[in-house]
């Protein structure tokens, strides 16, 4: 019985035992807590002194002022609570980053009421929270930043939404744990061109690929293809979005191979391959990636680059 009582969602949130949620999350009365702030406690002490002084000296105006200020403080509790109540929080898109950078987790705050929400604060246990206003019947997008120290999957974790509006005497808050992840790529190696030049120098791995002189045919459009090569006439005829292919002036096809970096430990290898992927993409080469357990055929484009970087980021990580 006691276990069931303390396993109630309200008590779990009080003791900071909250579960990961997919969202969107609506802040109802079971999720919002409210307590006086430090300024609120000082204000209450001042009111108490005013009340004692008014009683001792029988000051009618003192009673009026004391009860007026007390009533204002009580009304502010309702406004503080309503500033968070029924606010909807949902997860936005999170872009991958490289290790060592700041990951930005996008949050969408939606107010479905007719009143605006002022000074909604968000914090990841940092001393400097960020604040945002949410207009009535609108959605505001904001972001929480978190340092990404190493490659892999970075979770946002628990964060707090709070408000002290309107007087700062009370703080209403709610702790949330949205299921938000960010893929962290390996930190690119700083040695750029020597490694890339070394691979290109292997003539047995350079073969003919796509060129730009003679028209060879068309293939379905892939994200990242140049818009100059899109067959717009075919698209106007209802044949879908196709990309023109040309032959001649062949581009080298590269294999970025794990085994080429023998003697290096795992993380430096991944950083070096990450740099090679970036350089090959910038150079417009057709490149493939071989790492233990995964082989990505040569290709080019933003999608292929993202696939290669994700394979490097998640290498050796089993719990995805």
mmCIF file of C-alpha atoms in Angstrom:
data_model
loop_
_atom_site.group_PDB
_atom_site.id
_atom_site.type_symbol
_atom_site.label_atom_id
_atom_site.label_comp_id
_atom_site.label_asym_id
_atom_site.label_seq_id
_atom_site.Cartn_x
_atom_site.Cartn_y
_atom_site.Cartn_z
ATOM 1 C CA UNK A 1 0.000 0.000 0.000
ATOM 2 C CA UNK A 2 2.803 2.370 0.955
ATOM 3 C CA UNK A 3 4.679 1.495 -2.236
ATOM 4 C CA UNK A 4 1.601 2.232 -4.368
ATOM 5 C CA UNK A 5 1.119 5.556 -2.636
ATOM 6 C CA UNK A 6 4.688 6.729 -3.285
ATOM 7 C CA UNK A 7 4.576 5.295 -6.813
ATOM 8 C CA UNK A 8 1.817 7.752 -7.718
ATOM 9 C CA UNK A 9 2.923 10.136 -10.547
ATOM 10 C CA UNK A 10 2.674 13.174 -8.274
ATOM 11 C CA UNK A 11 4.936 11.686 -5.615
ATOM 12 C CA UNK A 12 7.328 10.372 -8.261
ATOM 13 C CA UNK A 13 7.724 13.905 -9.620
ATOM 14 C CA UNK A 14 8.139 15.347 -6.133
ATOM 15 C CA UNK A 15 11.023 12.959 -5.517
ATOM 16 C CA UNK A 16 12.440 13.656 -8.986
ATOM 17 C CA UNK A 17 11.564 10.160 -10.277
ATOM 18 C CA UNK A 18 10.154 11.033 -13.661
ATOM 19 C CA UNK A 19 9.955 8.784 -16.699
ATOM 20 C CA UNK A 20 11.110 9.460 -20.231
ATOM 21 C CA UNK A 21 8.144 10.579 -22.354
ATOM 22 C CA UNK A 22 7.646 10.801 -26.086
ATOM 23 C CA UNK A 23 5.562 13.961 -25.985
ATOM 24 C CA UNK A 24 3.797 16.209 -26.592
ATOM 25 C CA UNK A 25 3.330 16.919 -22.884
ATOM 26 C CA UNK A 26 0.529 19.080 -21.517
ATOM 27 C CA UNK A 27 1.281 20.676 -18.154
ATOM 28 C CA UNK A 28 -1.713 19.835 -15.996
ATOM 29 C CA UNK A 29 -2.169 20.327 -12.255
ATOM 30 C CA UNK A 30 -0.435 17.029 -11.465
ATOM 31 C CA UNK A 31 2.737 18.208 -13.157
ATOM 32 C CA UNK A 32 2.977 21.748 -11.779
ATOM 33 C CA UNK A 33 4.401 22.536 -8.347
ATOM 34 C CA UNK A 34 4.567 25.943 -6.730
ATOM 35 C CA UNK A 35 6.475 27.304 -3.743
ATOM 36 C CA UNK A 36 7.500 30.763 -2.500
ATOM 37 C CA UNK A 37 10.753 32.153 -3.787
ATOM 38 C CA UNK A 38 13.379 33.729 -1.538
ATOM 39 C CA UNK A 39 11.854 37.129 -2.287
ATOM 40 C CA UNK A 40 8.449 35.699 -1.412
ATOM 41 C CA UNK A 41 9.682 34.571 2.004
ATOM 42 C CA UNK A 42 11.171 38.005 2.695
ATOM 43 C CA UNK A 43 7.921 39.597 1.595
ATOM 44 C CA UNK A 44 5.966 37.342 3.969
ATOM 45 C CA UNK A 45 8.284 38.298 6.848
ATOM 46 C CA UNK A 46 7.759 41.980 6.111
ATOM 47 C CA UNK A 47 3.997 41.484 6.070
ATOM 48 C CA UNK A 48 4.200 39.739 9.425
ATOM 49 C CA UNK A 49 6.155 42.637 10.929
ATOM 50 C CA UNK A 50 3.647 45.100 9.502
ATOM 51 C CA UNK A 51 0.799 43.096 11.021
ATOM 52 C CA UNK A 52 2.461 42.980 14.458
ATOM 53 C CA UNK A 53 3.158 46.711 14.339
ATOM 54 C CA UNK A 54 -0.396 47.475 13.310
ATOM 55 C CA UNK A 55 -1.756 45.399 16.201
ATOM 56 C CA UNK A 56 0.555 46.948 18.780
ATOM 57 C CA UNK A 57 -0.158 50.535 17.762
ATOM 58 C CA UNK A 58 -3.758 49.987 16.562
ATOM 59 C CA UNK A 59 -3.003 51.451 13.135
ATOM 60 C CA UNK A 60 -6.029 51.177 10.864
ATOM 61 C CA UNK A 61 -4.077 52.196 7.789
ATOM 62 C CA UNK A 62 -1.435 49.641 8.731
ATOM 63 C CA UNK A 63 -4.076 46.882 8.709
ATOM 64 C CA UNK A 64 -5.393 48.063 5.349
ATOM 65 C CA UNK A 65 -1.952 48.124 3.766
ATOM 66 C CA UNK A 66 -0.955 44.756 5.251
ATOM 67 C CA UNK A 67 -4.072 42.932 4.090
ATOM 68 C CA UNK A 68 -3.980 44.628 0.698
ATOM 69 C CA UNK A 69 -0.416 43.473 0.063
ATOM 70 C CA UNK A 70 -1.261 40.025 1.425
ATOM 71 C CA UNK A 71 -4.211 39.740 -0.935
ATOM 72 C CA UNK A 72 -2.039 40.753 -3.871
ATOM 73 C CA UNK A 73 0.464 38.053 -2.969
ATOM 74 C CA UNK A 74 -2.283 35.414 -2.775
ATOM 75 C CA UNK A 75 -3.700 36.441 -6.141
ATOM 76 C CA UNK A 76 -0.224 36.216 -7.673
ATOM 77 C CA UNK A 77 -0.189 32.492 -6.795
ATOM 78 C CA UNK A 78 -3.053 31.927 -9.220
ATOM 79 C CA UNK A 79 -1.387 33.974 -11.966
ATOM 80 C CA UNK A 80 1.909 32.136 -11.502
ATOM 81 C CA UNK A 81 0.161 28.786 -11.794
ATOM 82 C CA UNK A 82 -1.894 29.831 -14.813
ATOM 83 C CA UNK A 83 1.245 30.994 -16.603
ATOM 84 C CA UNK A 84 2.307 27.336 -16.907
ATOM 85 C CA UNK A 85 -1.018 25.502 -16.830
ATOM 86 C CA UNK A 86 -2.085 23.779 -20.083
ATOM 87 C CA UNK A 87 1.135 24.726 -21.814
ATOM 88 C CA UNK A 88 2.088 22.050 -24.368
ATOM 89 C CA UNK A 89 5.723 21.049 -24.815
ATOM 90 C CA UNK A 90 6.844 18.930 -27.743
ATOM 91 C CA UNK A 91 10.172 17.912 -29.194
ATOM 92 C CA UNK A 92 11.498 19.589 -32.307
ATOM 93 C CA UNK A 93 14.185 18.572 -34.753
ATOM 94 C CA UNK A 94 17.691 18.026 -33.440
ATOM 95 C CA UNK A 95 20.616 18.320 -35.819
ATOM 96 C CA UNK A 96 23.725 16.126 -35.478
ATOM 97 C CA UNK A 97 26.909 17.740 -34.206
ATOM 98 C CA UNK A 98 30.562 16.798 -33.936
ATOM 99 C CA UNK A 99 32.130 15.794 -30.640
ATOM 100 C CA UNK A 100 33.215 18.865 -28.708
ATOM 101 C CA UNK A 101 30.423 21.063 -30.071
ATOM 102 C CA UNK A 102 27.211 22.230 -28.445
ATOM 103 C CA UNK A 103 24.145 20.126 -29.300
ATOM 104 C CA UNK A 104 20.974 22.153 -29.739
ATOM 105 C CA UNK A 105 17.695 20.452 -28.756
ATOM 106 C CA UNK A 106 14.698 22.261 -30.202
ATOM 107 C CA UNK A 107 11.574 22.548 -28.062
ATOM 108 C CA UNK A 108 8.144 23.740 -29.195
ATOM 109 C CA UNK A 109 5.990 25.542 -26.611
ATOM 110 C CA UNK A 110 2.330 25.896 -27.561
ATOM 111 C CA UNK A 111 -0.216 28.009 -25.723
ATOM 112 C CA UNK A 112 -3.752 26.855 -26.481
ATOM 113 C CA UNK A 113 -5.373 29.465 -24.268
ATOM 114 C CA UNK A 114 -6.426 33.019 -25.044
ATOM 115 C CA UNK A 115 -3.861 34.532 -22.693
ATOM 116 C CA UNK A 116 -0.174 35.073 -23.296
ATOM 117 C CA UNK A 117 2.474 33.309 -21.245
ATOM 118 C CA UNK A 118 5.275 35.519 -19.990
ATOM 119 C CA UNK A 119 8.838 34.739 -18.935
ATOM 120 C CA UNK A 120 8.740 30.949 -19.239
ATOM 121 C CA UNK A 121 12.144 29.789 -18.073
ATOM 122 C CA UNK A 122 14.013 26.638 -19.110
ATOM 123 C CA UNK A 123 17.110 25.233 -17.533
ATOM 124 C CA UNK A 124 19.330 22.178 -17.615
ATOM 125 C CA UNK A 125 20.590 22.767 -14.093
ATOM 126 C CA UNK A 126 22.596 25.718 -15.327
ATOM 127 C CA UNK A 127 22.920 28.995 -13.432
ATOM 128 C CA UNK A 128 21.697 31.051 -16.379
ATOM 129 C CA UNK A 129 18.319 29.847 -17.639
ATOM 130 C CA UNK A 130 16.790 31.184 -20.801
ATOM 131 C CA UNK A 131 13.373 32.781 -20.949
ATOM 132 C CA UNK A 132 10.755 32.998 -23.650
ATOM 133 C CA UNK A 133 7.291 34.514 -24.019
ATOM 134 C CA UNK A 134 4.540 32.450 -25.647
ATOM 135 C CA UNK A 135 1.752 34.465 -27.343
ATOM 136 C CA UNK A 136 -1.834 33.234 -27.113
ATOM 137 C CA UNK A 137 -2.794 30.451 -29.549
ATOM 138 C CA UNK A 138 0.713 30.312 -30.955
ATOM 139 C CA UNK A 139 3.736 28.050 -30.873
ATOM 140 C CA UNK A 140 7.177 29.332 -29.981
ATOM 141 C CA UNK A 141 10.323 27.419 -30.834
ATOM 142 C CA UNK A 142 13.319 27.588 -28.594
ATOM 143 C CA UNK A 143 16.352 25.420 -27.913
ATOM 144 C CA UNK A 144 18.319 23.978 -25.037
ATOM 145 C CA UNK A 145 22.026 23.563 -25.600
ATOM 146 C CA UNK A 146 24.087 20.740 -24.180
ATOM 147 C CA UNK A 147 27.786 20.060 -24.573
ATOM 148 C CA UNK A 148 28.579 16.922 -26.607
ATOM 149 C CA UNK A 149 31.878 15.645 -25.214
ATOM 150 C CA UNK A 150 32.089 12.378 -27.169
ATOM 151 C CA UNK A 151 30.648 10.609 -30.192
ATOM 152 C CA UNK A 152 27.526 8.471 -29.991
ATOM 153 C CA UNK A 153 24.010 9.250 -28.836
ATOM 154 C CA UNK A 154 23.537 12.283 -26.596
ATOM 155 C CA UNK A 155 20.302 12.428 -24.585
ATOM 156 C CA UNK A 156 18.798 15.711 -23.515
ATOM 157 C CA UNK A 157 17.862 14.338 -20.102
ATOM 158 C CA UNK A 158 15.741 16.098 -17.521
ATOM 159 C CA UNK A 159 15.095 19.776 -17.742
ATOM 160 C CA UNK A 160 12.934 22.209 -15.811
ATOM 161 C CA UNK A 161 10.266 24.606 -17.024
ATOM 162 C CA UNK A 162 9.470 27.322 -14.539
ATOM 163 C CA UNK A 163 7.979 30.767 -14.134
ATOM 164 C CA UNK A 164 7.954 33.459 -11.459
ATOM 165 C CA UNK A 165 5.495 35.698 -13.267
ATOM 166 C CA UNK A 166 4.067 38.187 -12.301
ATOM 167 C CA UNK A 167 5.641 39.366 -9.012
ATOM 168 C CA UNK A 168 8.493 36.935 -8.468
ATOM 169 C CA UNK A 169 7.100 35.929 -5.065
ATOM 170 C CA UNK A 170 6.254 32.348 -6.114
ATOM 171 C CA UNK A 171 7.829 29.930 -8.518
ATOM 172 C CA UNK A 172 5.835 27.314 -10.415
ATOM 173 C CA UNK A 173 7.840 24.573 -12.083
ATOM 174 C CA UNK A 174 7.614 21.225 -13.782
ATOM 175 C CA UNK A 175 10.398 18.744 -14.447
ATOM 176 C CA UNK A 176 10.260 17.008 -17.819
ATOM 177 C CA UNK A 177 12.221 14.288 -19.578
ATOM 178 C CA UNK A 178 11.401 14.224 -23.283
ATOM 179 C CA UNK A 179 12.792 11.440 -25.413
ATOM 180 C CA UNK A 180 15.203 13.600 -27.396
ATOM 181 C CA UNK A 181 18.498 12.356 -28.770
ATOM 182 C CA UNK A 182 21.254 13.888 -30.814
ATOM 183 C CA UNK A 183 23.746 11.948 -32.922
ATOM 184 C CA UNK A 184 27.272 13.087 -32.171
ATOM 185 C CA UNK A 185 29.797 12.475 -34.947
ATOM 186 C CA UNK A 186 33.454 11.813 -34.119
ATOM 187 C CA UNK A 187 35.585 14.893 -33.835
ATOM 188 C CA UNK A 188 37.335 15.281 -37.223
ATOM 189 C CA UNK A 189 41.057 14.725 -37.278
ATOM 190 C CA UNK A 190 43.097 17.877 -37.742
ATOM 191 C CA UNK A 191 45.431 16.314 -40.311
ATOM 192 C CA UNK A 192 43.423 16.870 -43.467
ATOM 193 C CA UNK A 193 45.086 16.794 -46.856
ATOM 194 C CA UNK A 194 48.031 14.407 -46.290
ATOM 195 C CA UNK A 195 45.687 11.530 -45.485
ATOM 196 C CA UNK A 196 43.334 12.304 -48.356
ATOM 197 C CA UNK A 197 46.224 12.720 -50.786
ATOM 198 C CA UNK A 198 47.624 9.396 -49.678
ATOM 199 C CA UNK A 199 44.441 7.589 -50.566
ATOM 200 C CA UNK A 200 44.032 9.275 -53.933
ATOM 201 C CA UNK A 201 47.546 8.234 -54.811
ATOM 202 C CA UNK A 202 46.574 4.577 -54.862
ATOM 203 C CA UNK A 203 45.958 4.094 -58.516
ATOM 204 C CA UNK A 204 44.448 0.658 -58.100
ATOM 205 C CA UNK A 205 41.549 2.195 -56.151
ATOM 206 C CA UNK A 206 40.812 4.968 -58.581
ATOM 207 C CA UNK A 207 38.391 3.923 -61.262
ATOM 208 C CA UNK A 208 36.207 5.722 -63.741
ATOM 209 C CA UNK A 209 32.992 7.180 -62.397
ATOM 210 C CA UNK A 210 30.570 9.894 -63.343
ATOM 211 C CA UNK A 211 31.853 12.759 -65.447
ATOM 212 C CA UNK A 212 30.366 15.897 -66.951
ATOM 213 C CA UNK A 213 31.020 15.793 -70.712
ATOM 214 C CA UNK A 214 28.819 13.277 -72.618
ATOM 215 C CA UNK A 215 25.199 12.606 -71.742
ATOM 216 C CA UNK A 216 24.861 8.979 -70.596
ATOM 217 C CA UNK A 217 21.310 8.727 -69.301
ATOM 218 C CA UNK A 218 19.077 9.579 -66.373
ATOM 219 C CA UNK A 219 18.459 8.088 -62.956
ATOM 220 C CA UNK A 220 16.076 8.924 -60.094
ATOM 221 C CA UNK A 221 16.974 12.092 -58.237
ATOM 222 C CA UNK A 222 18.807 11.700 -54.937
ATOM 223 C CA UNK A 223 18.992 14.354 -52.266
ATOM 224 C CA UNK A 224 22.229 16.258 -52.700
ATOM 225 C CA UNK A 225 22.328 16.006 -56.527
ATOM 226 C CA UNK A 226 23.153 19.249 -58.274
ATOM 227 C CA UNK A 227 20.071 21.111 -59.500
ATOM 228 C CA UNK A 228 21.983 21.846 -62.726
ATOM 229 C CA UNK A 229 21.737 18.161 -63.602
ATOM 230 C CA UNK A 230 18.011 17.812 -62.909
ATOM 231 C CA UNK A 231 15.977 16.917 -66.025
ATOM 232 C CA UNK A 232 13.381 19.665 -65.743
ATOM 233 C CA UNK A 233 11.737 18.820 -69.073
ATOM 234 C CA UNK A 234 11.190 15.226 -67.980
ATOM 235 C CA UNK A 235 9.734 16.497 -64.748
ATOM 236 C CA UNK A 236 7.324 18.791 -66.630
ATOM 237 C CA UNK A 237 6.206 15.753 -68.657
ATOM 238 C CA UNK A 238 5.238 13.996 -65.443
ATOM 239 C CA UNK A 239 8.128 11.520 -65.398
ATOM 240 C CA UNK A 240 9.204 12.472 -61.929
ATOM 241 C CA UNK A 241 12.394 14.122 -60.766
ATOM 242 C CA UNK A 242 15.369 12.643 -62.640
ATOM 243 C CA UNK A 243 19.062 13.461 -62.665
ATOM 244 C CA UNK A 244 21.072 13.575 -65.867
ATOM 245 C CA UNK A 245 24.200 11.434 -65.924
ATOM 246 C CA UNK A 246 27.280 12.201 -67.964
ATOM 247 C CA UNK A 247 30.359 10.192 -68.844
ATOM 248 C CA UNK A 248 33.947 11.270 -69.539
ATOM 249 C CA UNK A 249 36.211 13.271 -67.239
ATOM 250 C CA UNK A 250 35.826 10.558 -64.647
ATOM 251 C CA UNK A 251 35.948 11.311 -60.953
ATOM 252 C CA UNK A 252 38.035 9.059 -58.716
ATOM 253 C CA UNK A 253 36.206 6.559 -56.605
ATOM 254 C CA UNK A 254 37.657 6.183 -53.146
ATOM 255 C CA UNK A 255 37.356 3.582 -50.458
ATOM 256 C CA UNK A 256 37.866 4.932 -46.976
ATOM 257 C CA UNK A 257 38.995 1.781 -45.272
ATOM 258 C CA UNK A 258 39.367 1.014 -41.573
ATOM 259 C CA UNK A 259 42.233 -1.341 -42.376
ATOM 260 C CA UNK A 260 44.270 1.463 -43.959
ATOM 261 C CA UNK A 261 44.764 2.917 -40.493
ATOM 262 C CA UNK A 262 46.393 -0.057 -38.852
ATOM 263 C CA UNK A 263 48.301 0.839 -35.734
ATOM 264 C CA UNK A 264 45.822 3.504 -34.606
ATOM 265 C CA UNK A 265 43.375 2.972 -31.760
ATOM 266 C CA UNK A 266 39.615 3.075 -32.279
ATOM 267 C CA UNK A 267 38.765 6.717 -31.599
ATOM 268 C CA UNK A 268 41.669 8.212 -33.593
ATOM 269 C CA UNK A 269 40.708 5.922 -36.486
ATOM 270 C CA UNK A 270 37.138 7.142 -36.395
ATOM 271 C CA UNK A 271 38.297 10.758 -36.238
ATOM 272 C CA UNK A 272 40.578 10.239 -39.214
ATOM 273 C CA UNK A 273 37.830 8.542 -41.248
ATOM 274 C CA UNK A 274 35.464 11.330 -40.281
ATOM 275 C CA UNK A 275 37.908 13.890 -41.679
ATOM 276 C CA UNK A 276 38.306 11.863 -44.873
ATOM 277 C CA UNK A 277 34.538 11.683 -45.336
ATOM 278 C CA UNK A 278 34.246 15.458 -45.007
ATOM 279 C CA UNK A 279 37.142 16.126 -47.346
ATOM 280 C CA UNK A 280 35.914 13.635 -49.954
ATOM 281 C CA UNK A 281 32.466 15.221 -49.889
ATOM 282 C CA UNK A 282 33.894 18.726 -50.284
ATOM 283 C CA UNK A 283 36.083 17.528 -53.150
ATOM 284 C CA UNK A 284 33.030 16.082 -54.922
ATOM 285 C CA UNK A 285 34.472 12.568 -54.985
ATOM 286 C CA UNK A 286 32.573 9.310 -55.050
ATOM 287 C CA UNK A 287 33.618 7.552 -51.871
ATOM 288 C CA UNK A 288 32.765 4.421 -49.942
ATOM 289 C CA UNK A 289 33.363 3.478 -46.334
ATOM 290 C CA UNK A 290 34.553 0.201 -44.874
ATOM 291 C CA UNK A 291 34.522 -0.284 -41.117
ATOM 292 C CA UNK A 292 34.133 -3.537 -39.169
ATOM 293 C CA UNK A 293 30.552 -4.699 -39.503
ATOM 294 C CA UNK A 294 29.514 -2.132 -42.099
ATOM 295 C CA UNK A 295 30.323 -1.349 -45.715
ATOM 296 C CA UNK A 296 28.834 1.622 -47.562
ATOM 297 C CA UNK A 297 29.180 1.566 -51.329
ATOM 298 C CA UNK A 298 30.765 4.554 -53.102
ATOM 299 C CA UNK A 299 28.429 7.451 -53.671
ATOM 300 C CA UNK A 300 28.271 11.187 -53.195
ATOM 301 C CA UNK A 301 25.838 13.707 -51.796
ATOM 302 C CA UNK A 302 24.590 14.978 -48.460
ATOM 303 C CA UNK A 303 22.602 11.824 -47.726
ATOM 304 C CA UNK A 304 25.616 9.599 -48.322
ATOM 305 C CA UNK A 305 27.818 11.837 -46.184
ATOM 306 C CA UNK A 306 25.275 11.751 -43.346
ATOM 307 C CA UNK A 307 25.004 7.952 -43.608
ATOM 308 C CA UNK A 308 28.786 7.582 -43.387
ATOM 309 C CA UNK A 309 29.088 9.962 -40.447
ATOM 310 C CA UNK A 310 26.273 8.194 -38.588
ATOM 311 C CA UNK A 311 27.996 4.835 -39.132
ATOM 312 C CA UNK A 312 31.160 6.297 -37.615
ATOM 313 C CA UNK A 313 29.257 7.906 -34.741
ATOM 314 C CA UNK A 314 27.458 4.695 -33.800
ATOM 315 C CA UNK A 315 30.399 2.336 -34.309
ATOM 316 C CA UNK A 316 30.623 -0.093 -31.402
ATOM 317 C CA UNK A 317 27.522 1.315 -29.670
ATOM 318 C CA UNK A 318 25.043 -1.474 -29.077
ATOM 319 C CA UNK A 319 22.361 0.250 -26.998
ATOM 320 C CA UNK A 320 20.675 2.602 -29.518
#
